[in-house]
Short mmCIF file of C-alpha atoms and ligand atoms in Angstrom, two decimals:
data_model
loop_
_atom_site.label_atom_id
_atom_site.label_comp_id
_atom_site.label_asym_id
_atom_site.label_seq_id
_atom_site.Cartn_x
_atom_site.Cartn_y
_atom_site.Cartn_z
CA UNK A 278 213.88 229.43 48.26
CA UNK A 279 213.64 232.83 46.83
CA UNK A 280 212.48 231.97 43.38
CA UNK A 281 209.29 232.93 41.88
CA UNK A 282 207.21 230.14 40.11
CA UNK A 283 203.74 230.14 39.33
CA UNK A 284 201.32 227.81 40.74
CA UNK A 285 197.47 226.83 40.04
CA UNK A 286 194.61 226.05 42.14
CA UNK A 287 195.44 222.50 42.06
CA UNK A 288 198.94 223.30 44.25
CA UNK A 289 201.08 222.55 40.97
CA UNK A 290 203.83 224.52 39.61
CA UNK A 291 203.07 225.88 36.51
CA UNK A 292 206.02 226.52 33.51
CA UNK A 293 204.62 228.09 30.22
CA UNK A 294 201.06 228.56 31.49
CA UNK A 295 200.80 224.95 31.51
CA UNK A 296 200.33 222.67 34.61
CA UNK A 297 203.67 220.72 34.72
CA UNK A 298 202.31 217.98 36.09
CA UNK A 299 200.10 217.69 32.80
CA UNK A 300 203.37 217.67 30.39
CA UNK A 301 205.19 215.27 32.94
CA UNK A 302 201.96 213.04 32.04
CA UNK A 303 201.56 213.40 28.67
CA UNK A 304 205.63 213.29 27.31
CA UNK A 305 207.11 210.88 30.81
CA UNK A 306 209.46 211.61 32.48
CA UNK A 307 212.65 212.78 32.91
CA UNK A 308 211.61 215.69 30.74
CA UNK A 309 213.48 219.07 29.87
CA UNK A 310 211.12 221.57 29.74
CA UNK A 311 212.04 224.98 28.30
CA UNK A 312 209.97 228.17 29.02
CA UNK A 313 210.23 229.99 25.31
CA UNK A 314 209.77 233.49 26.51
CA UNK A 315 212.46 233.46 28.66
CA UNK A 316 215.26 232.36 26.10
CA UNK A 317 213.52 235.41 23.42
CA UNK A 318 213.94 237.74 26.23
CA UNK A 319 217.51 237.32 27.11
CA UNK A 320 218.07 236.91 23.64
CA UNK A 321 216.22 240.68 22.94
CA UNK A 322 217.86 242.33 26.33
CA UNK A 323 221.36 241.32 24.93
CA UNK A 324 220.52 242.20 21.25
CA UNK A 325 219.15 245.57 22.56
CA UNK A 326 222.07 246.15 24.71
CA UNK A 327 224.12 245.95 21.62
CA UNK A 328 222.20 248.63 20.06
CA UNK A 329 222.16 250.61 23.11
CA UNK A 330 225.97 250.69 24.26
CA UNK A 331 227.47 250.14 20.67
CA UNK A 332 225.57 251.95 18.47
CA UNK A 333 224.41 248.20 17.41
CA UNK A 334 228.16 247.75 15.78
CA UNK A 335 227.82 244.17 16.90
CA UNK A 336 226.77 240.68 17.37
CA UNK A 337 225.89 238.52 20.29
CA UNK A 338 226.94 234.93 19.04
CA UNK A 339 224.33 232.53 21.48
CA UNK A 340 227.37 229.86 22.52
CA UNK A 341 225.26 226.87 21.27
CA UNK A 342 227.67 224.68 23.40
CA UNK A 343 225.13 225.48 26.55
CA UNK A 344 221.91 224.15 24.61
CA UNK A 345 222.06 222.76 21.08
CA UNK A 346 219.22 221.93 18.87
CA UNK A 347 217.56 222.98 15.67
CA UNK A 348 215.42 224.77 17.44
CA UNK A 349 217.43 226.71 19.44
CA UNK A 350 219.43 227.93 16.26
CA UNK A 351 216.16 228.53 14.35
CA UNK A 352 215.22 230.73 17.26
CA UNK A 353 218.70 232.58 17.35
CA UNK A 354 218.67 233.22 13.73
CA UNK A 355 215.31 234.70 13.70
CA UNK A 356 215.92 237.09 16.79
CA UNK A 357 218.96 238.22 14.38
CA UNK A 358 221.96 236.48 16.59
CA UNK A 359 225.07 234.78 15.77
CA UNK A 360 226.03 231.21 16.84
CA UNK A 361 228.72 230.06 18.66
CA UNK A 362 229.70 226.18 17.82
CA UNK A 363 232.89 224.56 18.92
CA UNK A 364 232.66 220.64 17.09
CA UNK A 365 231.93 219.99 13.35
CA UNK A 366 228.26 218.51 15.03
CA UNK A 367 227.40 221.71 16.27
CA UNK A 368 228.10 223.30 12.99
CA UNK A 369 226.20 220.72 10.82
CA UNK A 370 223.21 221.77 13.62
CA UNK A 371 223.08 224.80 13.18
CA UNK A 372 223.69 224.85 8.86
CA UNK A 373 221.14 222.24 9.09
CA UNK A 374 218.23 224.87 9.70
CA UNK A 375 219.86 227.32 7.63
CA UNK A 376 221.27 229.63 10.21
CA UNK A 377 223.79 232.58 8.46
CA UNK A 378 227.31 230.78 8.09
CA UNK A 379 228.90 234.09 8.13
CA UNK A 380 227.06 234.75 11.48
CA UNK A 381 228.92 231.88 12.95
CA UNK A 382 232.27 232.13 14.92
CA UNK A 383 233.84 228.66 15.36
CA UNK A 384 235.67 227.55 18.53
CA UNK A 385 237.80 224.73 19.10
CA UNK A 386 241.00 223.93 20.94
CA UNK A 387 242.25 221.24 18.94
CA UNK A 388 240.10 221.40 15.54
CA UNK A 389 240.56 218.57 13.70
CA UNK A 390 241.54 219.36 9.50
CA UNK A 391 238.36 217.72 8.80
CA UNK A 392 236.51 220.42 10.96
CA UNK A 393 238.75 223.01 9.69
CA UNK A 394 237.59 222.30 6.30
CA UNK A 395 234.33 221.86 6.82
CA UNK A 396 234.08 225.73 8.73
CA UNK A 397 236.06 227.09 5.54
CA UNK A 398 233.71 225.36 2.99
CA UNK A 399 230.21 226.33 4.82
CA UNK A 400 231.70 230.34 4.86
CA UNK A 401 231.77 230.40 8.68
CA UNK A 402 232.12 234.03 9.67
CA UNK A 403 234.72 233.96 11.99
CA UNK A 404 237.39 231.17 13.01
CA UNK A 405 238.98 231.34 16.12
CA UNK A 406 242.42 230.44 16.24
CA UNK A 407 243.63 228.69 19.52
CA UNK A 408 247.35 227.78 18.66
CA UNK A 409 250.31 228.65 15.95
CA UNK A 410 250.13 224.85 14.98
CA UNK A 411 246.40 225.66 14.18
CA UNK A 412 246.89 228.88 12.00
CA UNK A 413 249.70 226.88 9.76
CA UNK A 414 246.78 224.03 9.37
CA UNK A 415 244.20 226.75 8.77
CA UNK A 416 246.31 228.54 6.49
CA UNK A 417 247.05 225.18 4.47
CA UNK A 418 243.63 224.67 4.54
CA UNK A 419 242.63 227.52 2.91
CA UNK A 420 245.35 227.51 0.40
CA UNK A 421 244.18 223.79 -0.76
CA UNK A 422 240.40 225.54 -0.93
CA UNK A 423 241.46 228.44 -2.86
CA UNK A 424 240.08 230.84 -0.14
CA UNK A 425 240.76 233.36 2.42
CA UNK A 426 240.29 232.14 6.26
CA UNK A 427 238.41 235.61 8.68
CA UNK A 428 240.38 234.57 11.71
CA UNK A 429 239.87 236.26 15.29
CA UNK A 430 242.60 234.54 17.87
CA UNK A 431 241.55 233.53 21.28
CA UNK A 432 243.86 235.30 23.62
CA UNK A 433 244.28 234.60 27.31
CA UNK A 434 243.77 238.25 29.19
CA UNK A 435 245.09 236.85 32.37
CA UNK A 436 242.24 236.88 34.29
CA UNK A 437 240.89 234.09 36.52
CA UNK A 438 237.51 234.99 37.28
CA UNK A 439 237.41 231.43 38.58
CA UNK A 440 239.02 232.22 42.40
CA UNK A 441 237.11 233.35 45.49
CA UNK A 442 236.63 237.36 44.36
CA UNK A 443 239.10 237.34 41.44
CA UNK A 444 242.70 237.36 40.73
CA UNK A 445 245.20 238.70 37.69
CA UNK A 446 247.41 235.97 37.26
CA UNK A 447 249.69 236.89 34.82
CA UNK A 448 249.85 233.98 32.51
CA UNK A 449 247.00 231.41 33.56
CA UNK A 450 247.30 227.61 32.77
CA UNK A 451 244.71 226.99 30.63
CA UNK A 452 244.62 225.06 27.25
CA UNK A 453 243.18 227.62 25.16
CA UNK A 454 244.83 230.34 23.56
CA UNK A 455 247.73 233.17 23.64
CA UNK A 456 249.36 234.28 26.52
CA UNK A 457 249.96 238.09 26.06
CA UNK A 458 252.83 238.10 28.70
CA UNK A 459 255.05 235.56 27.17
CA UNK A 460 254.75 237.71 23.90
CA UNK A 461 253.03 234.86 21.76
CA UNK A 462 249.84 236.47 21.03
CA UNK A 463 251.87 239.38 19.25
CA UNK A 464 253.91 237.06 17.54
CA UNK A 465 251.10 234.83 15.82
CA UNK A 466 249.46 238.50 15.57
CA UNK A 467 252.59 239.44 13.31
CA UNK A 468 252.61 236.55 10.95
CA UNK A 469 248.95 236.04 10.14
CA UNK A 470 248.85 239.69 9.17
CA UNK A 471 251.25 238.83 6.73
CA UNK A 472 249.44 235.28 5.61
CA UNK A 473 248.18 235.44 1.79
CA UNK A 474 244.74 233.27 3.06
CA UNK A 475 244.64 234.55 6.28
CA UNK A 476 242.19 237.61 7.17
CA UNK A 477 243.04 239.16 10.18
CA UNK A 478 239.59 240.05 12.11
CA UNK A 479 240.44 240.58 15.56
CA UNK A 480 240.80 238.58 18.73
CA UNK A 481 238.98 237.16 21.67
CA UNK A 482 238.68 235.98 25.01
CA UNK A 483 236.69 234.30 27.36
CA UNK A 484 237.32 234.10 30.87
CA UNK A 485 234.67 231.87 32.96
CA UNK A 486 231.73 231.12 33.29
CA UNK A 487 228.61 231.26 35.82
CA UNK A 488 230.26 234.64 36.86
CA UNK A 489 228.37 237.24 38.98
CA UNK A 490 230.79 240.21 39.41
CA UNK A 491 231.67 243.20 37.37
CA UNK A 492 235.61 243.28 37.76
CA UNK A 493 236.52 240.58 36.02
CA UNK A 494 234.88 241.51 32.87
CA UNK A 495 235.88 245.55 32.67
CA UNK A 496 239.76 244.50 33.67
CA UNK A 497 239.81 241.99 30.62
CA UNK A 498 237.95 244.55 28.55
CA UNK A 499 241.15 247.13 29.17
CA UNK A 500 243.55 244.11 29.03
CA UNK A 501 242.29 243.28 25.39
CA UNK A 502 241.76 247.50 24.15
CA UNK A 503 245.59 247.60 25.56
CA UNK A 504 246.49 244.71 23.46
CA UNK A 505 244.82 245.95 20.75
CA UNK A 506 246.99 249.19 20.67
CA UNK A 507 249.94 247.19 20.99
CA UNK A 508 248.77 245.32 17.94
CA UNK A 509 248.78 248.81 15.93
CA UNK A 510 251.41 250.13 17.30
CA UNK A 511 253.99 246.91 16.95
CA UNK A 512 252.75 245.36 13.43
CA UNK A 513 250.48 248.39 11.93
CA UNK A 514 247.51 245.76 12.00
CA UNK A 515 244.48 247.41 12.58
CA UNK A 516 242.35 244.84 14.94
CA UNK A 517 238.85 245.52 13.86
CA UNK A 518 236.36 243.24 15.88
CA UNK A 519 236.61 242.31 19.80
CA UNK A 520 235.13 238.87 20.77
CA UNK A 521 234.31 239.43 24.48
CA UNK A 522 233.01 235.69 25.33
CA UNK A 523 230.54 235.02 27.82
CA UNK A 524 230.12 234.05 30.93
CA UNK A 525 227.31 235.96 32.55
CA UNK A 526 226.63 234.16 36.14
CA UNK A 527 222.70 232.89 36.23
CA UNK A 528 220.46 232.03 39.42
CA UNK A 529 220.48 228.23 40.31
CA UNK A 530 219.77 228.76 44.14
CA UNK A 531 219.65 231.79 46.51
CA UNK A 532 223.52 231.73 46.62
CA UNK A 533 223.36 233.11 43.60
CA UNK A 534 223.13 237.20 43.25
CA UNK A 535 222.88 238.07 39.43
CA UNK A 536 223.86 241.82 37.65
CA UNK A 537 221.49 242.49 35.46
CA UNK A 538 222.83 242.14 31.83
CA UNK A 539 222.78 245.35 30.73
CA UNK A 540 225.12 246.33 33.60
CA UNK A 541 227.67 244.54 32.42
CA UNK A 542 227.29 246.01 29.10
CA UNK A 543 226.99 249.31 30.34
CA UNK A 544 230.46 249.01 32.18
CA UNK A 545 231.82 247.13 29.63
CA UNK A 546 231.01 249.41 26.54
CA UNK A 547 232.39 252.80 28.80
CA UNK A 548 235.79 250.78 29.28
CA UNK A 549 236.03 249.98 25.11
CA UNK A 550 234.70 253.53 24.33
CA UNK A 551 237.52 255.30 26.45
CA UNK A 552 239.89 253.08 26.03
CA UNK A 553 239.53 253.88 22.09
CA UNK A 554 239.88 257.13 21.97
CA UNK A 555 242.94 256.95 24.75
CA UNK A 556 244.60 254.86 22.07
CA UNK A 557 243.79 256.26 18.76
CA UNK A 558 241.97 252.93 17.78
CA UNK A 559 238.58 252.84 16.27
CA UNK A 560 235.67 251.54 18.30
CA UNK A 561 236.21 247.49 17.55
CA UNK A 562 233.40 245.67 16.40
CA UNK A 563 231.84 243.99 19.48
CA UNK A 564 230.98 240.04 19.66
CA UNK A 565 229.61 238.13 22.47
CA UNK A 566 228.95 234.85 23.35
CA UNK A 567 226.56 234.23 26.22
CA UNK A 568 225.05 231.09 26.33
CA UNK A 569 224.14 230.02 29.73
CA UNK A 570 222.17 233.65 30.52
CA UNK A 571 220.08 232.86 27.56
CA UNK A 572 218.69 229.39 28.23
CA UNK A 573 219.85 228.47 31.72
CA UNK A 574 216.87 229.45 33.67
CA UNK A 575 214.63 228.59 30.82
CA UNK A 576 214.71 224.85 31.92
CA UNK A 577 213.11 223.17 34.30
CA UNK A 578 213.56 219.35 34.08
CA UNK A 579 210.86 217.23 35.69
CA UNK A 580 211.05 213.77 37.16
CA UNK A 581 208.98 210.71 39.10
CA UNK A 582 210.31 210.07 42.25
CA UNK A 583 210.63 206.44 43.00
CA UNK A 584 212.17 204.68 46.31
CA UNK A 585 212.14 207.00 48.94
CA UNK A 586 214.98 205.64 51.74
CA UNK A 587 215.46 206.96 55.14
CA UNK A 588 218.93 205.78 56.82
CA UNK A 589 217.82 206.44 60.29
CA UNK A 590 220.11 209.40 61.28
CA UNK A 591 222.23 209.57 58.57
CA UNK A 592 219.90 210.73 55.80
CA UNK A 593 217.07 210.46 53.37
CA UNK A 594 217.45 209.38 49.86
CA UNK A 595 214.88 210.57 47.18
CA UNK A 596 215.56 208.53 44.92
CA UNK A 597 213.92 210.52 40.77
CA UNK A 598 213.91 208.35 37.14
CA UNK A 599 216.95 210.19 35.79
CA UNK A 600 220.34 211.75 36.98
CA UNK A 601 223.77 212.10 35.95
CA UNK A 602 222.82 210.80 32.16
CA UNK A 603 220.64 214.03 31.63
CA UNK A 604 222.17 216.45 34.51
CA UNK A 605 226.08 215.63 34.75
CA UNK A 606 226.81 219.11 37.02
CA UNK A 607 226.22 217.57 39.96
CA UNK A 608 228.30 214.48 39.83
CA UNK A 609 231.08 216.96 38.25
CA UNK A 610 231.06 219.83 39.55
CA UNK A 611 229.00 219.79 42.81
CA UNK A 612 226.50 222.19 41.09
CA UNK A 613 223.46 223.36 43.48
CA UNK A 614 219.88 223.63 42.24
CA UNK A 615 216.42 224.63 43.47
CA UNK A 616 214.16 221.68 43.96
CA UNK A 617 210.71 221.45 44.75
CA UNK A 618 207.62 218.74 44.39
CA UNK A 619 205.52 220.10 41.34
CA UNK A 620 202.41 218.38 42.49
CA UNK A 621 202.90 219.84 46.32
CA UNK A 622 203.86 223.44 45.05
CA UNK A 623 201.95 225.08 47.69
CA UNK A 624 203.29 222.91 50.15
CA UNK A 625 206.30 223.82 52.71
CA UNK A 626 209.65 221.95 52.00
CA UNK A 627 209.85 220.67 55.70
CA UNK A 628 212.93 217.82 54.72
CA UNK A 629 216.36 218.13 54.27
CA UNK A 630 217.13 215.37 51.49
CA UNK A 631 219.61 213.91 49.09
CA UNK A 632 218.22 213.56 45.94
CA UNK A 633 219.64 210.84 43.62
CA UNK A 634 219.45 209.31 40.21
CA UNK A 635 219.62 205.88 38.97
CA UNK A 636 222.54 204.93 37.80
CA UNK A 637 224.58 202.51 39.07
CA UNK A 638 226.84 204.59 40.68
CA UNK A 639 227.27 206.11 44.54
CA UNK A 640 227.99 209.71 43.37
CA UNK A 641 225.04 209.71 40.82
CA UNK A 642 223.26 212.74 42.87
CA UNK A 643 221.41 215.70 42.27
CA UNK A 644 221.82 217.52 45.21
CA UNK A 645 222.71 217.04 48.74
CA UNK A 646 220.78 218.47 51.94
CA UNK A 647 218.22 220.12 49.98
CA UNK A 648 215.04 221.51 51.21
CA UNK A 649 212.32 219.67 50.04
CA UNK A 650 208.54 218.77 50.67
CA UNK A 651 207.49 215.35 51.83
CA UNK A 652 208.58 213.47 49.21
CA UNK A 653 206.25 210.03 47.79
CA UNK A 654 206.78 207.78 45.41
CA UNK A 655 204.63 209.12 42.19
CA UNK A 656 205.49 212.61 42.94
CA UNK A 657 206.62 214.95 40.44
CA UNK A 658 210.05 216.32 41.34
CA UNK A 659 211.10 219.66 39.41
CA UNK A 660 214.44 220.99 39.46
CA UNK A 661 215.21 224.54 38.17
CA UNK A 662 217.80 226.25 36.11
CA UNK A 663 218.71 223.32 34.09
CA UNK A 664 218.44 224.81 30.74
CA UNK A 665 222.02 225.16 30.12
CA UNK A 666 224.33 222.05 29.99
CA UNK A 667 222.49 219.75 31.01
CA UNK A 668 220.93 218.12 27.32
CA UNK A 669 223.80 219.27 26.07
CA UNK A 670 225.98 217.36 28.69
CA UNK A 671 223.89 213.87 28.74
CA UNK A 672 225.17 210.89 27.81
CA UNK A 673 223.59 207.60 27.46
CA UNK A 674 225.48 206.05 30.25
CA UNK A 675 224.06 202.73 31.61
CA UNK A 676 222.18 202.84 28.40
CA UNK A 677 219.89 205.61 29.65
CA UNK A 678 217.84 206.73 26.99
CA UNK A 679 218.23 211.01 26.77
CA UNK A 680 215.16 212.58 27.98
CA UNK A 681 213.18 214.65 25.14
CA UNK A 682 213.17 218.75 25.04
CA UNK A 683 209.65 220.38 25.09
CA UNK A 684 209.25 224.37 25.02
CA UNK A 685 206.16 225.78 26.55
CA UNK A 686 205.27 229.13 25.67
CA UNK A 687 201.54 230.80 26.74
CA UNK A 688 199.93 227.52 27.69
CA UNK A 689 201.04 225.36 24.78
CA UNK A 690 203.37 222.97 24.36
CA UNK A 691 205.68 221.73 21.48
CA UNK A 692 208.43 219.03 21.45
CA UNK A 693 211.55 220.15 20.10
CA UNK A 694 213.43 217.15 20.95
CA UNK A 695 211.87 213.60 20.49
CA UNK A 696 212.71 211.37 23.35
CA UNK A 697 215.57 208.26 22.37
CA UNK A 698 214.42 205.16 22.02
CA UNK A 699 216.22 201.72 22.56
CA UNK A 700 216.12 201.39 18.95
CA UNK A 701 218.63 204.53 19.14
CA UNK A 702 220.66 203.10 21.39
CA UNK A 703 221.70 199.84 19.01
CA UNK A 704 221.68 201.85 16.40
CA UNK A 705 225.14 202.10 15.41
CA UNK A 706 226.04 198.63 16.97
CA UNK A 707 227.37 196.17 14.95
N1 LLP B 1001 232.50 231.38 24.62
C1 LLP B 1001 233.46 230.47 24.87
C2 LLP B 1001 234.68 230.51 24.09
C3 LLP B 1001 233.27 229.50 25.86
O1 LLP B 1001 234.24 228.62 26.09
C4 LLP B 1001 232.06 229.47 26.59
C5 LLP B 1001 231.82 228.44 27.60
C6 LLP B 1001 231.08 230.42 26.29
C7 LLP B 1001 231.34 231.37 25.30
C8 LLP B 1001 229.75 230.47 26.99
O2 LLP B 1001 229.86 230.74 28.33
P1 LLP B 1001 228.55 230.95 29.24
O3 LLP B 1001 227.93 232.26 28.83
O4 LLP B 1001 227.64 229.80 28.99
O5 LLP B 1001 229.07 230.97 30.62
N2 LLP B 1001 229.93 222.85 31.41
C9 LLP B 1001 230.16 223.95 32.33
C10 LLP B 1001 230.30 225.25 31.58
C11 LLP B 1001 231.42 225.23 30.57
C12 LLP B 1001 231.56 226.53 29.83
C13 LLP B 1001 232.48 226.37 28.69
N3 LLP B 1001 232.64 227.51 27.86
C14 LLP B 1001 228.99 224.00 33.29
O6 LLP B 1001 228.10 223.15 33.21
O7 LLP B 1001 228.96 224.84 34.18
#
């Protein structure tokens, strides 16, 4: 394993400054810890890479969907980001703390009126508009609240950044928004334009996620500038802001190589900035929405390992107190991660082993064939990267309670998320 992690004169791995075998103590285990300074500085690289490659005529929107809490939007809003929420729960979140309605773009496939309303009555910034059965809804909406609806639409560029390098695929299958080919993204263009509640902001796109090449991003950046022109040239609508999405790729395991941000940025911003003055347009207004880069290698979760189980010749279970109910990427996606015993930090990871949760259920894993020390019950067992989807992503499944969130920032600790409790779990029974 590549990664660099501190570790004390006791052998432990260290997170924050603090011995993590000291916070698995005192708040139990599973726990998701967060290291503080690395969320603010992906947070400040991005912000400053607005103000470096766009003269800072923009906003990078943290997509809450990756980590939501108060606390994460109380740290956005005072770094002076945006939000990205795509439910009414991740609205009321972030509102809940105060965070800037009108720095708020709000996602959805299938919003529900109720949501729709809700984003319209809080002042949301920017609503973006999947689907023409949408924008009649939204328009309604609006009408019924006596108030104009800032719209951006999500368009589909037609790139899968998805396959092995990356392919242009013409119209992709995908549930969320305009195809460009098929000539429905000009279309809904053309009548919102002329909508009496409907304010015409711009349009967006997001094209994967956990992506670690260049091409994919700079092809749907001239994609969307070309569309734009189109825009101007077919309806006279002048599209003033560019959503660019996320999807910045992240390092779970030495698998993974990761740009730099600003490189993206940098490639990005030349593409927009010639593209502009090819076609006549002013420079757009430039949103993005990272949200794994900013708190995906910020968490480490920690658990106990329990039953340790050798299958003579077949393999070795490791068997740790949480799994698929607070890390679901495994079990869904085959998702790799770094592991390593937090107690034994200093010591080699001589095994090969499967690591696995406990739930009642054969595919509740972690990870498969992964290097790790020699593994007792009572030891600590750290995983890396976990920051991003992973709370956000647990469920209470076997009636699991959800693990609590504690940042740790220059040797201190503070929880940000109180553990559940059973109580929390009958709560809403009847
Ligand atoms: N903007 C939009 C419209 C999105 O759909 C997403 C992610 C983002 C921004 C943020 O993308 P990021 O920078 O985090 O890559 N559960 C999956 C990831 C799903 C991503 C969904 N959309 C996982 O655990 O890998």
């Amino acid at each position: 394993m590549n990664r660099r992690f501190d570790i004390n004169n006791k052998g432990h791995l260290m997170l924050g400054g603090m011995d993590s075998t000291e916070l698995a103590k005192e708040y139990g285990t599973p726990l998701y810890v967060m290291e503080e300074d690395t969320i603010l500085s992906a947070m400040r690289e991005y912000k400053a890479s607005v103000d470096r490659f766009y003269d800072g005529n923009g906003l990078i929107c943290y997509a809450s969907k990756a980590f939501s809490c108060k606390e994460i939007y109380r740290i956005a809003m005072r770094e002076g980001l945006g939000t990205d929420v795509v439910s009414g729960g991740e609205l009321y979140t972030a509102l809940s703390v105060g965070f800037p309605a009108e720095k708020i773009c709000f996602h959805g496939n299938n919003k529900s009126d109720k949501e729709i309303e809700y984003a319209l009555e809080s002042g949301v910034g920017r609503i973006v508009v999947d689907n023409a059965e949408e924008l009649e809804r939204l328009s309604a909406a609006a009408e019924r609240l006596k108030i104009k609806a800032p719209v951006l639409f999500r368009i589909k560029p037609g790139v899968d950044a998805h396959t092995h390098s990356f392919v242009m695929t013409g119209q992709i299958d995908s549930k969320f928004g305009f195809a460009i080919e098929t000539g429905e993204a000009e279309a809904v263009i053309a009548k919102a334009v002329k909508m009496p509640n409907i304010i015409y902001k711009g349009i967006h796109c997001h094209i994967g996620s956990q992506i670690h090449e260049l091409l994919p991003f700079t092809e749907t950046a001239k994609i969307m500038m070309d569309f734009m022109g189109r825009i101007k040239k077919e309806t006279g609508a002048d599209t003033n802001e560019l959503n660019l999405g996320g999807g910045f790729g992240i390092i779970y395991t030495d698998e993974d190589d990761r740009i730099e941000y600003p490189s993206y940025m940098k490639a990005v911003s030349e593409i927009i900035h010639e593209k502009s003055e090819e076609l006549g347009l002013k420079l757009p207004f430039i949103l993005m929405e990272p949200g794994r880069s900013i708190v995906g290698e910020a968490g480490t979760t920690l658990y106990t390992v329990g039953a340790v189980k050798t299958i003579p010749n077949i393999r070795t279970y490791v068997s740790v107190d949480g799994g698929m109910f607070d890390n679901p990427r495994y079990i869904l996606y085959g998702s790799k991660y770094d592991f390593l015993l937090a107690n034994k930090a200093d010591q080699p990871a001589v095994n090969r082993v499967t690591v696995a949760g406990k739930c009642c259920e054969s595919g509740d894993l972690l990870g498969e064939n992964v290097p790790l020390g020699n593994a007792e019950s009572g030891d600590i067992c750290a995983v890396f990267s976990t920051g991003a989807y992973n709370y956000s992503m647990s469920s209470n499944y076997n009636r699991n309670v959800i693990p609590p969130v504690v940042f740790v920032k220059d040797g201190k600790a503070r929880v940000v998320v109180k553990p559940q409790t059973y109580e929390d779990l009958v709560r809403n029974d009847i």
